[in-house]
Short mmCIF file of C-alpha atoms and ligand atoms in Angstrom, two decimals:
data_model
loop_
_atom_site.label_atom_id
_atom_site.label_comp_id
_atom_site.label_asym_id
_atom_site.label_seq_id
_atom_site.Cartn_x
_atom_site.Cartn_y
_atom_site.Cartn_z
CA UNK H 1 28.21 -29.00 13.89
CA UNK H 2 27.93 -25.60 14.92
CA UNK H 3 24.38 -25.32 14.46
CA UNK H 4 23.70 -28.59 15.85
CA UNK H 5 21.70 -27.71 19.09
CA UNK H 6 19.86 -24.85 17.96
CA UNK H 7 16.52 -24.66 16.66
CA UNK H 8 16.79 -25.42 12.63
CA UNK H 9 16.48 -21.96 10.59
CA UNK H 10 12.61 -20.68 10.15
CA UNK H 11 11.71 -23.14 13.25
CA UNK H 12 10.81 -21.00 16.78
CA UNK H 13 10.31 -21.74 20.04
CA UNK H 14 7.38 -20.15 21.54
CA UNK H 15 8.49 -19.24 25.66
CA UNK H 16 5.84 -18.94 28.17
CA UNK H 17 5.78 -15.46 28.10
CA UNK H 18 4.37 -15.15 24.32
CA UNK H 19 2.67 -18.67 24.93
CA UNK H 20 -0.05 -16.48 27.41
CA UNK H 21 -0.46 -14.20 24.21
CA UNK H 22 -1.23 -17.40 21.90
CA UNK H 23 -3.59 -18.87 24.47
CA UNK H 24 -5.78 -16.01 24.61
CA UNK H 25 -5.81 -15.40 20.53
CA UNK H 26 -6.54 -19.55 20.63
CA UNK H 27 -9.40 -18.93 22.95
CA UNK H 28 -10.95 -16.19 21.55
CA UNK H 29 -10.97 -17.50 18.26
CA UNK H 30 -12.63 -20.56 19.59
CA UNK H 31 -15.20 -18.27 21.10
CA UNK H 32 -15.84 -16.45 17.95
CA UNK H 33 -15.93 -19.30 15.82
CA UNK H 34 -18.69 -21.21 18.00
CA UNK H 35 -20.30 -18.07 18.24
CA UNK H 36 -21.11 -18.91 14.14
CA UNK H 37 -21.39 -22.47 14.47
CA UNK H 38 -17.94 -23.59 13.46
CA UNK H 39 -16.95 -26.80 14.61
CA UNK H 40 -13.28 -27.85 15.47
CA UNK H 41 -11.43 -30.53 12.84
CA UNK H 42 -8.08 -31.45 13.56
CA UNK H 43 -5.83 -32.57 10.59
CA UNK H 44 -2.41 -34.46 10.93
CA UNK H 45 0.40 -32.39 10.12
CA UNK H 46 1.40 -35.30 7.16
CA UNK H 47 -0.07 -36.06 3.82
CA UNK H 48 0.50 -37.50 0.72
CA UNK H 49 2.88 -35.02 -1.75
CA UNK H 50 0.25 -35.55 -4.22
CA UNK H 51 -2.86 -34.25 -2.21
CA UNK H 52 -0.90 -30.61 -2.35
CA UNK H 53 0.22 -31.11 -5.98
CA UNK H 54 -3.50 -31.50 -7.07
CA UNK H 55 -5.07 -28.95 -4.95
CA UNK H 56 -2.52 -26.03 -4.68
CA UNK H 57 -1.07 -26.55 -8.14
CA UNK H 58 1.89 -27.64 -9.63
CA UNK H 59 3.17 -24.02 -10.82
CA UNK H 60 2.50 -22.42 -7.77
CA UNK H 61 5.38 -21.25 -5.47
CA UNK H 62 3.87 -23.47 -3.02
CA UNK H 63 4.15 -26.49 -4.59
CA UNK H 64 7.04 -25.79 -6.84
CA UNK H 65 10.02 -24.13 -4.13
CA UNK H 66 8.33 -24.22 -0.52
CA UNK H 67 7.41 -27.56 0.23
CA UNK H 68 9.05 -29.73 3.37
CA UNK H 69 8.76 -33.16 1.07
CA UNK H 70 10.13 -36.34 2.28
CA UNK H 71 9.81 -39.85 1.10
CA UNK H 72 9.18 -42.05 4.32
CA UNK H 73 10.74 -45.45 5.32
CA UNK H 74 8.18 -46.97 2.52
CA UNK H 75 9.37 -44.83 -0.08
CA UNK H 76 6.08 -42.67 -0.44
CA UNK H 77 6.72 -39.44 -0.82
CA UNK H 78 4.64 -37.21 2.41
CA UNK H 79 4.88 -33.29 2.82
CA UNK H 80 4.39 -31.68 6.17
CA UNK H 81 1.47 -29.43 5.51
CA UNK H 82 2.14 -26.04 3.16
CA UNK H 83 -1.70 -25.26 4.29
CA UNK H 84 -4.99 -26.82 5.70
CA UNK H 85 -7.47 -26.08 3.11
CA UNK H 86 -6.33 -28.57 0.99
CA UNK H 87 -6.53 -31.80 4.12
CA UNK H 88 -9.74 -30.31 5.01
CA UNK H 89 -11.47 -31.44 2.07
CA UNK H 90 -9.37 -34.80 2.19
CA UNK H 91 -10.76 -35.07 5.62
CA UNK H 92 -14.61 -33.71 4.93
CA UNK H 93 -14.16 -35.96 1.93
CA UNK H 94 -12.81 -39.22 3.68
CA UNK H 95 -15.61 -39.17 6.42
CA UNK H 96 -18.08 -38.48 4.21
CA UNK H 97 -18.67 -34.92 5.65
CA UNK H 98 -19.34 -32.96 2.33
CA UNK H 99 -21.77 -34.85 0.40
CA UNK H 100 -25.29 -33.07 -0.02
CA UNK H 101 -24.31 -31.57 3.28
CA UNK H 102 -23.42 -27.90 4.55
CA UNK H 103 -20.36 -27.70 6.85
CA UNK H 104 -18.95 -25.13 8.72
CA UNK H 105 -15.20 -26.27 10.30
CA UNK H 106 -11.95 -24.27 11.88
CA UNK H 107 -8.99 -25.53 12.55
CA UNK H 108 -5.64 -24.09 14.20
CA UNK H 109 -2.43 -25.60 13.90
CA UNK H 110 1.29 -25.24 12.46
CA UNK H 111 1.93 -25.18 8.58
CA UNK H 112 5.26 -25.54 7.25
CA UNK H 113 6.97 -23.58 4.15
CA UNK H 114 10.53 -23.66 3.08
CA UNK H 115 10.41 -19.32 2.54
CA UNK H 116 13.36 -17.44 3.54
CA UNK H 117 12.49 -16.39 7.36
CA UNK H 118 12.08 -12.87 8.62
CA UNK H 119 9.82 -11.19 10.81
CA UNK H 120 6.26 -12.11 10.16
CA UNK H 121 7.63 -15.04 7.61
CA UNK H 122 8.74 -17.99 9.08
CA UNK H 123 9.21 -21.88 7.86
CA UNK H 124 6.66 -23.05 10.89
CA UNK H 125 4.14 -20.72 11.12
CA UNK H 126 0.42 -21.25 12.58
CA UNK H 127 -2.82 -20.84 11.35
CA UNK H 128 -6.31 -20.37 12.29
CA UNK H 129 -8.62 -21.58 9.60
CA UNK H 130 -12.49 -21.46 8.65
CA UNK H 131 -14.02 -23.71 5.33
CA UNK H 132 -17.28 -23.50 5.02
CA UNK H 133 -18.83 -26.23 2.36
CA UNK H 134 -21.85 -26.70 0.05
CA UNK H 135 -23.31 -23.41 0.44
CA UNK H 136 -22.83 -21.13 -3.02
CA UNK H 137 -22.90 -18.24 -1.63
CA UNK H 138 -22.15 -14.92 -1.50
CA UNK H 139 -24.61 -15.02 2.20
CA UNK H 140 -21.59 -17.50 3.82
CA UNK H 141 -19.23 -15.32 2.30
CA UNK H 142 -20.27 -12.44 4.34
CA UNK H 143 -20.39 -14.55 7.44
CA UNK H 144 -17.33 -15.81 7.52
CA UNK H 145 -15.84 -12.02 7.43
CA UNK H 146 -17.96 -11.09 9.68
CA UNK H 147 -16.50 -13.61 11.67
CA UNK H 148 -13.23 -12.62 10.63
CA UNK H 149 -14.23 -8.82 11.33
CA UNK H 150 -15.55 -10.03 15.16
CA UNK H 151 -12.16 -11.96 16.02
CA UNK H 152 -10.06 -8.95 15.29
CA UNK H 153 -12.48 -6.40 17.14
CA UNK H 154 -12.54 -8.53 20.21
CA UNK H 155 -8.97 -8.89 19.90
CA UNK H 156 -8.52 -5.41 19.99
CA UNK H 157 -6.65 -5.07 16.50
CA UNK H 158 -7.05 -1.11 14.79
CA UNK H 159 -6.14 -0.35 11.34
CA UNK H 160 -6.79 -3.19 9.45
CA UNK H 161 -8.08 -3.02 5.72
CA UNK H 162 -10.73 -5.25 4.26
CA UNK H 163 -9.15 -6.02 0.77
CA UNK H 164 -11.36 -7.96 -1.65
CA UNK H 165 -11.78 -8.68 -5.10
CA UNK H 166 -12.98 -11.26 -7.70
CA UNK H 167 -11.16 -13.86 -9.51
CA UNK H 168 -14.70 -14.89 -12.04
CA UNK H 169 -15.21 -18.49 -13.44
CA UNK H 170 -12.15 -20.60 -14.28
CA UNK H 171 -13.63 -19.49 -17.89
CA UNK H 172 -13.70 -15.96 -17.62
CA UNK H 173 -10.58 -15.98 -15.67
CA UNK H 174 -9.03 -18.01 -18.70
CA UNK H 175 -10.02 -15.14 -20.64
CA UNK H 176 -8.61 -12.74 -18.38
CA UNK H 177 -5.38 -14.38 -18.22
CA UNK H 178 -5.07 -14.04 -22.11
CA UNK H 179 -5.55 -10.60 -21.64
CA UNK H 180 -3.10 -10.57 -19.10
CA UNK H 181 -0.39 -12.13 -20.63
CA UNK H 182 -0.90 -10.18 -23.69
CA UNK H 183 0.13 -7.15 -21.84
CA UNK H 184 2.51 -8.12 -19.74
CA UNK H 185 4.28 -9.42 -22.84
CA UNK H 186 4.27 -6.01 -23.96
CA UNK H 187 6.14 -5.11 -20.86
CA UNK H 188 8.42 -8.17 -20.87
CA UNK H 189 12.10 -6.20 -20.96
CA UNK H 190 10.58 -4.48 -17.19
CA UNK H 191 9.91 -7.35 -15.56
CA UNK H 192 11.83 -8.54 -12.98
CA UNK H 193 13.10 -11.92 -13.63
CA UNK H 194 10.57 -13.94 -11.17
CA UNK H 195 7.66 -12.30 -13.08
CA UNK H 196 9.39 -12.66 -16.60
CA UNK H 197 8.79 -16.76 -15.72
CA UNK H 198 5.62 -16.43 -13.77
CA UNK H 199 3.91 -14.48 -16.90
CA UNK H 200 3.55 -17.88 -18.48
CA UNK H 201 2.93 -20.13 -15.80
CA UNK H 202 0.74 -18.29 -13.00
CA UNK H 203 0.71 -14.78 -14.86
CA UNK H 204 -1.96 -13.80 -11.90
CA UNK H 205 0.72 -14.07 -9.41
CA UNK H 206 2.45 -11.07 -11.07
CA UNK H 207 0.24 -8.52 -9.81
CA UNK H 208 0.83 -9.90 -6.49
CA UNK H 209 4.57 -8.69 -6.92
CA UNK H 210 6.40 -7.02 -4.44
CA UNK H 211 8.82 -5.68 -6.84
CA UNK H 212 8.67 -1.55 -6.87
CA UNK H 213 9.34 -1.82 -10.57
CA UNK H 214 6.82 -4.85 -11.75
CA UNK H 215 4.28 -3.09 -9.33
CA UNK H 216 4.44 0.03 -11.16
CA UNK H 217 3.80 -1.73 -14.62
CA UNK H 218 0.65 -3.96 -13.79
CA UNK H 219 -0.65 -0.61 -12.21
CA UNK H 220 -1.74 -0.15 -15.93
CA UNK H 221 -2.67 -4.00 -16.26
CA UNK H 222 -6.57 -4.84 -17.71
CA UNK H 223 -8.56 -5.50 -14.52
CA UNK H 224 -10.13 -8.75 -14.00
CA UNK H 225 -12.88 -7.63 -12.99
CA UNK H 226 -13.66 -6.21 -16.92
CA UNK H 227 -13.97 -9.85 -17.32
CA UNK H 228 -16.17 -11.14 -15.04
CA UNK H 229 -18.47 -13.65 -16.38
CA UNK H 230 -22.28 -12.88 -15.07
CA UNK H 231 -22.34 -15.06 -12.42
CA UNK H 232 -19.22 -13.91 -10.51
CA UNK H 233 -20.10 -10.46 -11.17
CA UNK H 234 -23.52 -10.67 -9.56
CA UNK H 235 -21.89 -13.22 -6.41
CA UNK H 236 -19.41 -9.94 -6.17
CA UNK H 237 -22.56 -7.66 -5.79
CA UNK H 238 -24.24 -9.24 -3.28
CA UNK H 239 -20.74 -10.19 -1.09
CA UNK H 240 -20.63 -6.11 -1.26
CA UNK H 241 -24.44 -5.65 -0.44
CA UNK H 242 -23.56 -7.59 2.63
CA UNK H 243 -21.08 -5.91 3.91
CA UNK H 244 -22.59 -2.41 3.75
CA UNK H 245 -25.39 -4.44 5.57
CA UNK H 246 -23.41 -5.26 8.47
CA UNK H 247 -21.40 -2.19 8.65
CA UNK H 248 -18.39 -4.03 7.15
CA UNK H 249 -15.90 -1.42 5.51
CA UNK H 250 -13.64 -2.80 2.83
CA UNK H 251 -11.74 -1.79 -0.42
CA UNK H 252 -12.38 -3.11 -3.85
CA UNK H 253 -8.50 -4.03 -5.29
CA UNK H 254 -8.81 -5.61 -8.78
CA UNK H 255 -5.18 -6.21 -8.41
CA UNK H 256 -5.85 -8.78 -5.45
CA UNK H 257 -4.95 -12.38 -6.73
CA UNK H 258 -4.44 -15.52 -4.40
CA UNK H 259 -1.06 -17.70 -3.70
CA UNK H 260 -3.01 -21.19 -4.61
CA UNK H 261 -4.75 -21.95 -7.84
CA UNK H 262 -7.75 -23.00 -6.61
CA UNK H 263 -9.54 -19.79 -5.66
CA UNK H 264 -12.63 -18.59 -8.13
CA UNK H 265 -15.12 -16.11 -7.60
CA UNK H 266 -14.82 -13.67 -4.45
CA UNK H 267 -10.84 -13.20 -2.78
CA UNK H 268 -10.31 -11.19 0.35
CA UNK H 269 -7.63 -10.35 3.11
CA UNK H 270 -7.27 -7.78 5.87
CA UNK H 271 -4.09 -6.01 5.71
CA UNK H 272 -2.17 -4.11 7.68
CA UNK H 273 0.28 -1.04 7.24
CA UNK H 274 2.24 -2.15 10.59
CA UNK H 275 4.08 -5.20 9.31
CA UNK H 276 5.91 -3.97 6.45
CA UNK H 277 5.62 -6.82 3.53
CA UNK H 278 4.28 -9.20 5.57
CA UNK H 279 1.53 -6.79 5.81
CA UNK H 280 -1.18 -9.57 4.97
CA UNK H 281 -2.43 -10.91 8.70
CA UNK H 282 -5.47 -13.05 7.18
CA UNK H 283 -6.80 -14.20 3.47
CA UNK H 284 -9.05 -16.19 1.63
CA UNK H 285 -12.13 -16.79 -0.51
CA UNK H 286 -13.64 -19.50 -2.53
CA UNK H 287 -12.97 -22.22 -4.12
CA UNK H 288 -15.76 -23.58 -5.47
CA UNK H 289 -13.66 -26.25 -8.08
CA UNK H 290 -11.63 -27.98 -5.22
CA UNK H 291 -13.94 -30.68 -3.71
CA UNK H 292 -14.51 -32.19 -7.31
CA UNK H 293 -10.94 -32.11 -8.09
CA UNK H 294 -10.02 -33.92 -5.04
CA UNK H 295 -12.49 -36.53 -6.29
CA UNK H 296 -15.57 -35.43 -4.16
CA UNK H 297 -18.89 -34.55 -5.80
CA UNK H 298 -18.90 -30.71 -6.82
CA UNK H 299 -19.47 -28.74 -3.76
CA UNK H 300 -18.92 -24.99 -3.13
CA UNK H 301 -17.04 -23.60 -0.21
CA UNK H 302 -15.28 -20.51 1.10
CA UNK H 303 -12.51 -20.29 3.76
CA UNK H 304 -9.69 -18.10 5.29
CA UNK H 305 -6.55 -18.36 7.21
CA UNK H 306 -5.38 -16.20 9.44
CA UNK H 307 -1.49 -16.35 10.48
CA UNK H 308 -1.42 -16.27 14.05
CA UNK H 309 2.43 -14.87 14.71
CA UNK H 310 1.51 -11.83 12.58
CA UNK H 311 -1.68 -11.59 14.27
CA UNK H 312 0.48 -11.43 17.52
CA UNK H 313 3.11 -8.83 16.44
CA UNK H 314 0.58 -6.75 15.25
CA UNK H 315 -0.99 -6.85 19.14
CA UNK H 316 1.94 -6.18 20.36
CA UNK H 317 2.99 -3.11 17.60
CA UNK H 318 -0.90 -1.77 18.52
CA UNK H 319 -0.07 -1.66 22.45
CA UNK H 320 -2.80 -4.06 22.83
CA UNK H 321 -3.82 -4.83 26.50
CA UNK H 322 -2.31 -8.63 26.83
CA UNK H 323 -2.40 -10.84 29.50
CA UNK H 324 0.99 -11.88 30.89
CA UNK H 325 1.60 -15.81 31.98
CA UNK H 326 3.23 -14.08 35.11
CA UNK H 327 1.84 -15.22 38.57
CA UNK H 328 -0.21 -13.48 40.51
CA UNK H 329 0.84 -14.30 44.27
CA UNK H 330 4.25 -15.32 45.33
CA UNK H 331 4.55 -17.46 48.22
CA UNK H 332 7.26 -16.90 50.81
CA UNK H 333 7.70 -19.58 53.53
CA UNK H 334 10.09 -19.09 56.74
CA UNK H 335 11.37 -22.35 58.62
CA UNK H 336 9.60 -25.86 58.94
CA UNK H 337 6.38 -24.35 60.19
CA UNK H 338 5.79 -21.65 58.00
CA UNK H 339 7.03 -24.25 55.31
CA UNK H 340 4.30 -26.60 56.24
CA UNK H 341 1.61 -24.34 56.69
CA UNK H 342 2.02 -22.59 53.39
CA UNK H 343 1.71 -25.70 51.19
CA UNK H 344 -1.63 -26.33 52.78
CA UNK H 345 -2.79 -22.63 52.75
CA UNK H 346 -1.39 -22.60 48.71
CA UNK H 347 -3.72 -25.78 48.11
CA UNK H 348 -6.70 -24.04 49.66
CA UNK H 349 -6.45 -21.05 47.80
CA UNK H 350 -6.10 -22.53 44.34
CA UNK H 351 -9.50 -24.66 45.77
CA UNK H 352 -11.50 -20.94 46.87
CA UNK H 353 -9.77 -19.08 43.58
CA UNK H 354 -9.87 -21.31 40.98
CA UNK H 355 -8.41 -18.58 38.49
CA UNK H 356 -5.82 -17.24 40.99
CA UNK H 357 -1.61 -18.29 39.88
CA UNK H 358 0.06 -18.97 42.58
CA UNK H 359 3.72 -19.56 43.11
CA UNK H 360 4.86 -21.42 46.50
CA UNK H 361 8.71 -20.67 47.07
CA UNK H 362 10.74 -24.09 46.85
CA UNK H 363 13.93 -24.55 48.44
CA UNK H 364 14.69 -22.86 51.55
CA UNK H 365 16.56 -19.35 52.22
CA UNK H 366 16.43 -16.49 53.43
CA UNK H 367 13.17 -13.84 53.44
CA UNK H 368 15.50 -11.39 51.50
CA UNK H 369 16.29 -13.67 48.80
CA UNK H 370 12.68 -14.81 48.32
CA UNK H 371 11.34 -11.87 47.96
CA UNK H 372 13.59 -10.74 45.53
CA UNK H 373 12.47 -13.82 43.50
CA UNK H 374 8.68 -12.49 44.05
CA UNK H 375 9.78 -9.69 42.44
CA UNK H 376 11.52 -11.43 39.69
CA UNK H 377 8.73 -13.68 39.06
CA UNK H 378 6.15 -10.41 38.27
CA UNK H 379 3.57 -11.26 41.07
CA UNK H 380 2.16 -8.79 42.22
CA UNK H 381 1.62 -9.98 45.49
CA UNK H 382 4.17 -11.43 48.15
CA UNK H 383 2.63 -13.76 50.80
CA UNK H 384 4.82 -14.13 54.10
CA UNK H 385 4.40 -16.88 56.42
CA UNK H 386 6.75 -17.83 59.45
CA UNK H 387 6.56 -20.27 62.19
CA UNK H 388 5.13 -16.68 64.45
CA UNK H 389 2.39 -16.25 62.09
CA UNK H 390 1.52 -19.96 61.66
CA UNK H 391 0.92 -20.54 65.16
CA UNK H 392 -1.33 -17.25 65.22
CA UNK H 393 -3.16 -18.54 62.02
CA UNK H 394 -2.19 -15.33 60.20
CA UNK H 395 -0.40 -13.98 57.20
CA UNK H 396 1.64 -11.31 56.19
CA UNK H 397 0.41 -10.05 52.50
CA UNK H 398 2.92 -7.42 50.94
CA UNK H 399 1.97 -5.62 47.24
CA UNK H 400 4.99 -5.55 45.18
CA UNK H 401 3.75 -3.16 42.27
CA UNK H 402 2.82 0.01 44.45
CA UNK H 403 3.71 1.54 48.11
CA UNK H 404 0.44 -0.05 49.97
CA UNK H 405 1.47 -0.78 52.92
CA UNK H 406 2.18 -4.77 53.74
CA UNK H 407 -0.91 -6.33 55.98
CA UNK H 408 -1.71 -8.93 58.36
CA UNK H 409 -4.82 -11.13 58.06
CA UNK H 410 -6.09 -13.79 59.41
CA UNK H 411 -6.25 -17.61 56.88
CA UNK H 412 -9.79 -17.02 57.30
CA UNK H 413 -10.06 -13.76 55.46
CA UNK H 414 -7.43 -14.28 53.01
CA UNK H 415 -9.02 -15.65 49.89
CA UNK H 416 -11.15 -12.61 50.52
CA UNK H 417 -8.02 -10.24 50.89
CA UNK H 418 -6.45 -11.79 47.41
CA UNK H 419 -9.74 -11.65 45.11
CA UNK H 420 -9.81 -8.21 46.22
CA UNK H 421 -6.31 -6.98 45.75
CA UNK H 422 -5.89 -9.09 42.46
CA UNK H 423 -9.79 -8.30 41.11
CA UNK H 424 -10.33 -11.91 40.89
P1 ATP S 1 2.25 -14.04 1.69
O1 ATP S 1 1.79 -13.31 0.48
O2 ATP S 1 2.51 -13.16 2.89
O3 ATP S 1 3.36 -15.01 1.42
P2 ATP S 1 0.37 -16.17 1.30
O4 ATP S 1 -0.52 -15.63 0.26
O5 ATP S 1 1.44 -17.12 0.94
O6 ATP S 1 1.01 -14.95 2.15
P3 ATP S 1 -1.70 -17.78 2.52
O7 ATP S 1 -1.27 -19.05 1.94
O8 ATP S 1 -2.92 -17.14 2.00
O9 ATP S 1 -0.49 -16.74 2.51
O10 ATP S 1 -1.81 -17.96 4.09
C1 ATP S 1 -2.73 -17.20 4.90
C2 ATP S 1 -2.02 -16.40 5.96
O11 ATP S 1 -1.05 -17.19 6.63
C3 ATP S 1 -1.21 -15.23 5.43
O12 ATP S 1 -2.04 -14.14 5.21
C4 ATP S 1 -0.27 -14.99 6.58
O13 ATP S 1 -0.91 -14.27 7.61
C5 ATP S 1 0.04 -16.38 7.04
N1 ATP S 1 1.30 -16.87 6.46
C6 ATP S 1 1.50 -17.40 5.23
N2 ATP S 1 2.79 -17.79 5.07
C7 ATP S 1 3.41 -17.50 6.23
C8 ATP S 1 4.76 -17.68 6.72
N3 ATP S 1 5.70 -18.24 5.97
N4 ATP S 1 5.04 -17.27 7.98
C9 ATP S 1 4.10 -16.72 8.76
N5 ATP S 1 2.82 -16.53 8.37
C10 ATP S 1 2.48 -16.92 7.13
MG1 MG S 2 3.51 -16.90 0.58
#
């Protein structure tokens, strides 16, 4: 009963405060994406169970411990999204999007894992997402880091680390995984437990470990990318030539595998040092096999998803210049008049400013107490305006966040005083 009224454990609210933060990361994305031709596609948060068991795979950690799955009043069994690659392609592939056709789609939106919460790692979480279908690549998969690469500059985001790596064919990575096993199997007694059960049914996912002991052993692992088929090898070349093209910077880590089984061919993610193991603040790559698997005609594609609460600690860690959902001007009224003639004044302002917040005091009381609610509010501006000034059609404006000393001006000139005080 306890725990009745609060939020249920890995669920957050998001206060207005943090809410200006997620607007502007929102927008900008949006601004960046467009900028490469993405369009927007909006998913529903619910799918069919099955959709994630096919795509993600069944011996994932995904699929098998961290899925929110329900069975409805019908008795079918729906999951509240783990991801959005995977109802992308059902989408693309229900409105016939992906046939013979080259795509380029983002999305934003909450995903939902059951992980054990802590900071950077919650059970809601948000993404921002780019797919990119039925072009093979490696030109598309330069673009869409670059893309990545452009969000994170104009955000304002230092340090990160291009990881990226190569995952070959589902052949040569069946080859590789042989390999793998093999010598992990040598190391079995090491292992910590998780791995010891993983090195049969995902052995990839062991390198990912963030066990200090298992990390040390597959230090000393084959690489996969000794086993590159052809193909993969020369897609890996030219995602590199591309890079060092454009300036791009990034690190080759053999040891960089993907969460979901249906990545091939080129993996990347930009990682940070700042966010201790939830270091990883965007990832992706392709996954060529998908489309056909989910029934569509074979069709390549790339994509990434970026986690938008790391993305915003990390701005915050870095000192990043944010904008604040605090108003601008606060509006003190004195008696009936003043009252009267500052919700007409406040109405014409928003009309001359259209950018300009502005909050008009509400109930009543004394100047002393409203202005310490100006203050409270984070304006930097107090307005003033009594039954005196309203018959002179003037205004007292007072700055809040330095010693200038308060004016007087005239209605007419103060749109003109505001824009300048506030660099409007
Ligand atoms: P991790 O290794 O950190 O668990 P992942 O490989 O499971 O990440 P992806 O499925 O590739 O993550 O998701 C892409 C991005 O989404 C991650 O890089 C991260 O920024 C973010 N993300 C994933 N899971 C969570 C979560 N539970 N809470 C917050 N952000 C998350
Ligand atoms: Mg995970």
């Amino acid at each position: 009963m306890a725990n009745l009224f609060q939020s249920v454990r890995g669920f957050n609210d998001v206060l207005p405060a943090d809410n200006a933060i997620w607007q502007y990361l929102h927008n900008t994305a949006a601004e960046v994406f467009a900028a490469y031709g993405y369009g927007e596609i909006k998913m529903p948060l619910l799918e069919h169970t099955e959709l994630f068991k096919r795509s993600i795979g069944e011996a994932t950690d995904v699929v098998e411990k961290e899925m929110f799955t329900f069975d409805d009043r019908e008795g079918q069994s729906l999951t509240l999204r783990p991801e959005g690659t995977a109802s992308c392609v059902r989408a693309g592939l229900e409105h016939g999007l992906l046939h013979n056709q080259q795509q380029r789609l983002w999305y934003a939106g909450p995903m939902f894992r059951h992980e054990r919460p802590q900071a950077g790692r919650y059970r809601q979480f948000y993404q921002l997402g780019v797919e990119a279908y039925g072009i093979a690549g490696p030109d598309v998969d330069v673009e869409i880091i670059a893309l990545s690469a452009r969000l994170f500059r104009r955000l304002g985001l230092k340090d990160l680390t291009l990881e990226i790596n190569s995952l070959g064919s589902s052949e040569s990575r069946a080859a590789y995984r042989a390999a793998l096993v093999e010598f992990l199997q040598k190391h079995e007694a090491s292992l910590d437990a998780d791995s010891k059960r993983r090195m049969l049914s995902n052995p990839l996912r062991v390198l990912d470990s963030k066990v200090p002991t298992t990390r040390e052993i597959v230090k000393d692992a084959p690489s996969i990318l000794q086993h590159l088929d052809d193909g993969s090898r020369a897609h890996f070349d030219g995602l590199q030539q591309g890079l060092s093209d454009i300036g791009i910077p990034f690190v080759v880590n053999d040891r960089l595998v993907r969460g979901l089984d249906y990545y091939t061919r080129d993996v990347f993610e930009w990682t940070t040092q700042q966010l201790g193991s939830q270091g990883t603040v965007c990832a992706g790559g392709r996954y060529d096999g998908l489309v056909e698997q989910l029934g569509g005609s074979s069709t390549p594609a790339v994509g990434f998803a970026s986690g938008v609460e790391r993305l915003i600690l990390l701005l915050k860690a870095q000192g990043a210049d944010l904008p604040t959902a605090a108003a601008h001007v606060y509006f003190c009224t004195l008696g009936e008049d003043g009252e009267r003639a500052a919700r007409k004044l406040a109405e014409q302002l928003r009309d001359q400013l259209p950018n300009l917040r502005i909050v008009l005091h509400a109930g009543g009381g004394k100047l002393q107490a409203q202005l310490k609610r100006a203050d409270r509010s984070g304006a930097s501006v107090a307005l003033i305006l009594g039954g005196e000034e309203a018959a002179k059609q003037s205004i007292q404006v007072k700055s809040l966040r330095n010693d200038a000393q308060q004016i007087n001006c005239n209605w007419s000139e103060l749109s003109g005083t505001l824009a300048g005080l506030l660099g409007l």
